[in-house]
Short mmCIF file of C-alpha atoms in Angstrom, two decimals:
data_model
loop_
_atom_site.label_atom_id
_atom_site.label_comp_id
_atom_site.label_asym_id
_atom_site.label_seq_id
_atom_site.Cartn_x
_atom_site.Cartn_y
_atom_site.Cartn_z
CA UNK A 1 95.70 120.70 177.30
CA UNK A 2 96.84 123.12 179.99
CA UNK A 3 96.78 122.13 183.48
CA UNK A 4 93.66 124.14 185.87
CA UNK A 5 97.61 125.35 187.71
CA UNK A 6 99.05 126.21 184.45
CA UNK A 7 96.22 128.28 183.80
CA UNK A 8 96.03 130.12 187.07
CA UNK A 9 99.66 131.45 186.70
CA UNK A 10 99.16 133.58 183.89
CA UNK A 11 95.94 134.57 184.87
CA UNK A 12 95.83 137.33 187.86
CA UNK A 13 94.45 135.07 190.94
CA UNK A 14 92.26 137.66 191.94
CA UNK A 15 90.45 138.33 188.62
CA UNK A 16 89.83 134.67 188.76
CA UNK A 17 88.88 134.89 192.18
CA UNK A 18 86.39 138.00 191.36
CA UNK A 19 85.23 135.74 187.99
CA UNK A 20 84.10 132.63 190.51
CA UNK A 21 82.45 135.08 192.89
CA UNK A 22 80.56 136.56 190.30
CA UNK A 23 79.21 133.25 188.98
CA UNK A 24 78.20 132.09 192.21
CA UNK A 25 76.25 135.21 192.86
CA UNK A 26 74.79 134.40 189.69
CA UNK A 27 73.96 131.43 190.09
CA UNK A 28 72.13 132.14 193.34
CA UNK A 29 70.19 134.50 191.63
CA UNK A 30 69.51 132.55 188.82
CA UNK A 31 67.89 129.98 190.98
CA UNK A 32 66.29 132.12 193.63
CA UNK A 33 64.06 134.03 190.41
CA UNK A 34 64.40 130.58 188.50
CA UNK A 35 65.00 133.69 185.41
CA UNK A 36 61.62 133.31 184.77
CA UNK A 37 60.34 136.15 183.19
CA UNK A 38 57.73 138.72 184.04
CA UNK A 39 54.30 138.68 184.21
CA UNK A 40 51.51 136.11 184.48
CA UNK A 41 54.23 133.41 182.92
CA UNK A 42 56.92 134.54 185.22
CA UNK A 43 57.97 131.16 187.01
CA UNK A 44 55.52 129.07 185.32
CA UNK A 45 57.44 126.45 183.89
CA UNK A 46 60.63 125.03 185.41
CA UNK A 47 64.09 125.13 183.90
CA UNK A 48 64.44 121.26 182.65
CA UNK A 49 60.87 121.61 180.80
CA UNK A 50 62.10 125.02 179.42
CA UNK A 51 65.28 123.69 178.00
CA UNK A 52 63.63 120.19 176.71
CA UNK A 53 60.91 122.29 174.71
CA UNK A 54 63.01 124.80 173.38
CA UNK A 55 65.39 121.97 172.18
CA UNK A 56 62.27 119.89 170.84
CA UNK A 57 61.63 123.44 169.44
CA UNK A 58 65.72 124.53 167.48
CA UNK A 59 65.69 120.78 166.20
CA UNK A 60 62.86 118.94 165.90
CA UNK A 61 60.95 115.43 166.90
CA UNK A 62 64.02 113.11 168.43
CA UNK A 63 64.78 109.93 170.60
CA UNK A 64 65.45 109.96 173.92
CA UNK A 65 68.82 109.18 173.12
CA UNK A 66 69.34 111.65 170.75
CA UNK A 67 67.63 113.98 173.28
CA UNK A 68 69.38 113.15 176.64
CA UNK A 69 72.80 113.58 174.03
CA UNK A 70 72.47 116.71 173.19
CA UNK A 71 71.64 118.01 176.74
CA UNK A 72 75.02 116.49 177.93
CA UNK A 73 72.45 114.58 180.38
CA UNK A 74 71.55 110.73 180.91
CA UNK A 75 68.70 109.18 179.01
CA UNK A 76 66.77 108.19 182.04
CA UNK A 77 66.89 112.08 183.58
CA UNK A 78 65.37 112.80 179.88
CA UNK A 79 62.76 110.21 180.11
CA UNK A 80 61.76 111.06 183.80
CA UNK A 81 61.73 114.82 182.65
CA UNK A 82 59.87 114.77 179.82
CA UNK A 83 57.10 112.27 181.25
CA UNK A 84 55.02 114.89 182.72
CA UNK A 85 55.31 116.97 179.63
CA UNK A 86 53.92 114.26 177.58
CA UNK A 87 51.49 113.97 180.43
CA UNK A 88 50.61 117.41 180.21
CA UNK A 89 50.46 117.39 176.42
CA UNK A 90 53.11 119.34 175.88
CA UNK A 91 55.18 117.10 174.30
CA UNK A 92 53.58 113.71 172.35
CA UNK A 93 55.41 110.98 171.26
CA UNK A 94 55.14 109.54 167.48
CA UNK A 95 56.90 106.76 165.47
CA UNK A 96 60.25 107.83 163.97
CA UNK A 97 59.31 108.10 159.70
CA UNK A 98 62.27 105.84 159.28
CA UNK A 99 61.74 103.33 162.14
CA UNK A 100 58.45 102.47 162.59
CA UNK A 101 59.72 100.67 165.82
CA UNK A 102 61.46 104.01 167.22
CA UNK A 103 59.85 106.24 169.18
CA UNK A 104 60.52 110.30 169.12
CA UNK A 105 59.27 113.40 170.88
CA UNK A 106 57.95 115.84 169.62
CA UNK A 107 56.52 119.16 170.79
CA UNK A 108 52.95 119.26 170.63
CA UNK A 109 50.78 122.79 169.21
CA UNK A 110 49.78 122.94 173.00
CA UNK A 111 53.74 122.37 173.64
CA UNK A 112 54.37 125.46 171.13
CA UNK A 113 52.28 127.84 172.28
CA UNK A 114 53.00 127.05 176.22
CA UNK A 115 56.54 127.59 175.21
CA UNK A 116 56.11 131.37 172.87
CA UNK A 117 54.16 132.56 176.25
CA UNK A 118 57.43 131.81 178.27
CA UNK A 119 60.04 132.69 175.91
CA UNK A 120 57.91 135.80 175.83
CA UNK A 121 57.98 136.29 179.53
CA UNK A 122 61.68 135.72 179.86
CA UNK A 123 62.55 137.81 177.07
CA UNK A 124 60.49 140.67 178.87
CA UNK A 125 62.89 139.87 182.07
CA UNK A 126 66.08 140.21 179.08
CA UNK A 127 65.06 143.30 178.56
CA UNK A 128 64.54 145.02 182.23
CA UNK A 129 66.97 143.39 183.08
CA UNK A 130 69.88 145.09 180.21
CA UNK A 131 67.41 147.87 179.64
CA UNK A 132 70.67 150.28 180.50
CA UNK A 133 73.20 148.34 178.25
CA UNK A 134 73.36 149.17 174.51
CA UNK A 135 72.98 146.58 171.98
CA UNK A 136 76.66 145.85 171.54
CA UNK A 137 76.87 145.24 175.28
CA UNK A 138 74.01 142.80 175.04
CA UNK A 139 75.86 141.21 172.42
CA UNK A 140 78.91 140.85 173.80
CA UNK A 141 77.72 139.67 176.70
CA UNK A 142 75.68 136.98 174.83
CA UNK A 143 78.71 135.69 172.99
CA UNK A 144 80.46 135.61 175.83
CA UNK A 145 78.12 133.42 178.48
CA UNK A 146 77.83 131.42 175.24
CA UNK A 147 81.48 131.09 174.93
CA UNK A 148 81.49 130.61 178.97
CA UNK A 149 78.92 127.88 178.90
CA UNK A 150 80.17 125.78 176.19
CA UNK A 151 83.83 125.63 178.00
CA UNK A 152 82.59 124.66 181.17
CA UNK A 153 80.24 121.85 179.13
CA UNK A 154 84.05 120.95 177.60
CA UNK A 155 85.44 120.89 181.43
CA UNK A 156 82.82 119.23 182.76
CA UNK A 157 82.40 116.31 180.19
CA UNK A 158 86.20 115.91 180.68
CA UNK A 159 85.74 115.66 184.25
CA UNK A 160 82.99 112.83 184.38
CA UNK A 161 84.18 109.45 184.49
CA UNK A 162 83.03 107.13 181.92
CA UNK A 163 82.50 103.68 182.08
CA UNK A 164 82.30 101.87 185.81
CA UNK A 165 84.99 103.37 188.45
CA UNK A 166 87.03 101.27 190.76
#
C-alpha cells in the first residue's frame, strides 16, 4: 500500500489542499444543521439514532456485536446509544430465533414510522439542497461520497491500534 507521501507526489498539493478544505467546510456544516431535513422533523433525531435505525432498518434484528461491527464502532458506544431508543420504543429487544439465550434489536413499528418521517425530512433537505444539479450530477456525486466514505473507513480502521498499546 502506498505511503500518505507517495500519494501526495503525484497528486497536485493544492488540489489536495482545496479537497481537505472542502471537507472541513463540510463537515462544519454538516454538524452546525446536524443535515437534518426540513420541516417539523428537521433536527429531530440525532445522527447516532439515525444511523442505528436505518441500519436496524437495510438489515434487520441483530446483536450488539453484530451491530457495533458493522458501524466500525465499539459494542459499548452501541449499547449506550441504542438504550434510549429502546427506552423510547423505538427499538425493542427480542430473543435471537436461533439462540434463545441471545439477545437482538430490532426496530420497533413506532421505530419505523419515527424513522420514514425523518428520512422524509432529510430527503426534502436532498432535494433543496441539489435542486440545481441534474440527476447525473446527483449521482455522481453519490457514488463518489460513497466511494470517499468507505476509503476513509479503510484509512481509518488501518490507523486504530488493536489490541493494548505500550
Amino acid at each position: 500500500m502506498p505511503t500518505s507521501s507517495d500519494m501526495t507526489t503525484h497528486t497536485d498539493p493544492a488540489l489536495l489542499d482545496a479537497l481537505q478544505h472542502q471537507v472541513a467546510v463540510f463537515a462544519r456544516r454538516a454538524e452546525q444543521s446536524r443535515l437534518g431535513g426540513v420541516g417539523q422533523a428537521r433536527n429531530s433525531m440525532d445522527r447516532a439514532a439515525y444511523l442505528l435505525l436505518n441500519r436496524l432498518d437495510q438489515e434487520g434484528p441483530m446483536g450488539v456485536k453484530a451491530l457495533a461491527a458493522g458501524m466500525g464502532i465499539d459494542s459499548s458506544t452501541v449499547t449506550r446509544q441504542v438504550a434510549p431508543l429502546v427506552d423510547s420504543g423505538l427499538v425493542s429487544r427480542a430473543t435471537h430465533p436461533e439462540d434463545g439465550r441471545a439477545v437482538v434489536l430490532q426496530l420497533s413499528e413506532r421505530g419505523h414510522a419515527r424513522l420514514e418521517e425523518v428520512r422524509t425530512s432529510r430527503r426534502a433537505l436532498m432535494a433543496l439542497v441539489t435542486e440545481q444539479w441534474s440527476e447525473e450530477e446527483r449521482t455522481a456525486f453519490t457514488t463518489l461520497l460513497t466511494r470517499f466514505n468507505a476509503s476513509l473507513c479503510d484509512i481509518t480502521a488501518s490507523l486504530t491500534p488493536v489490541g493494548p498499546t505500550s
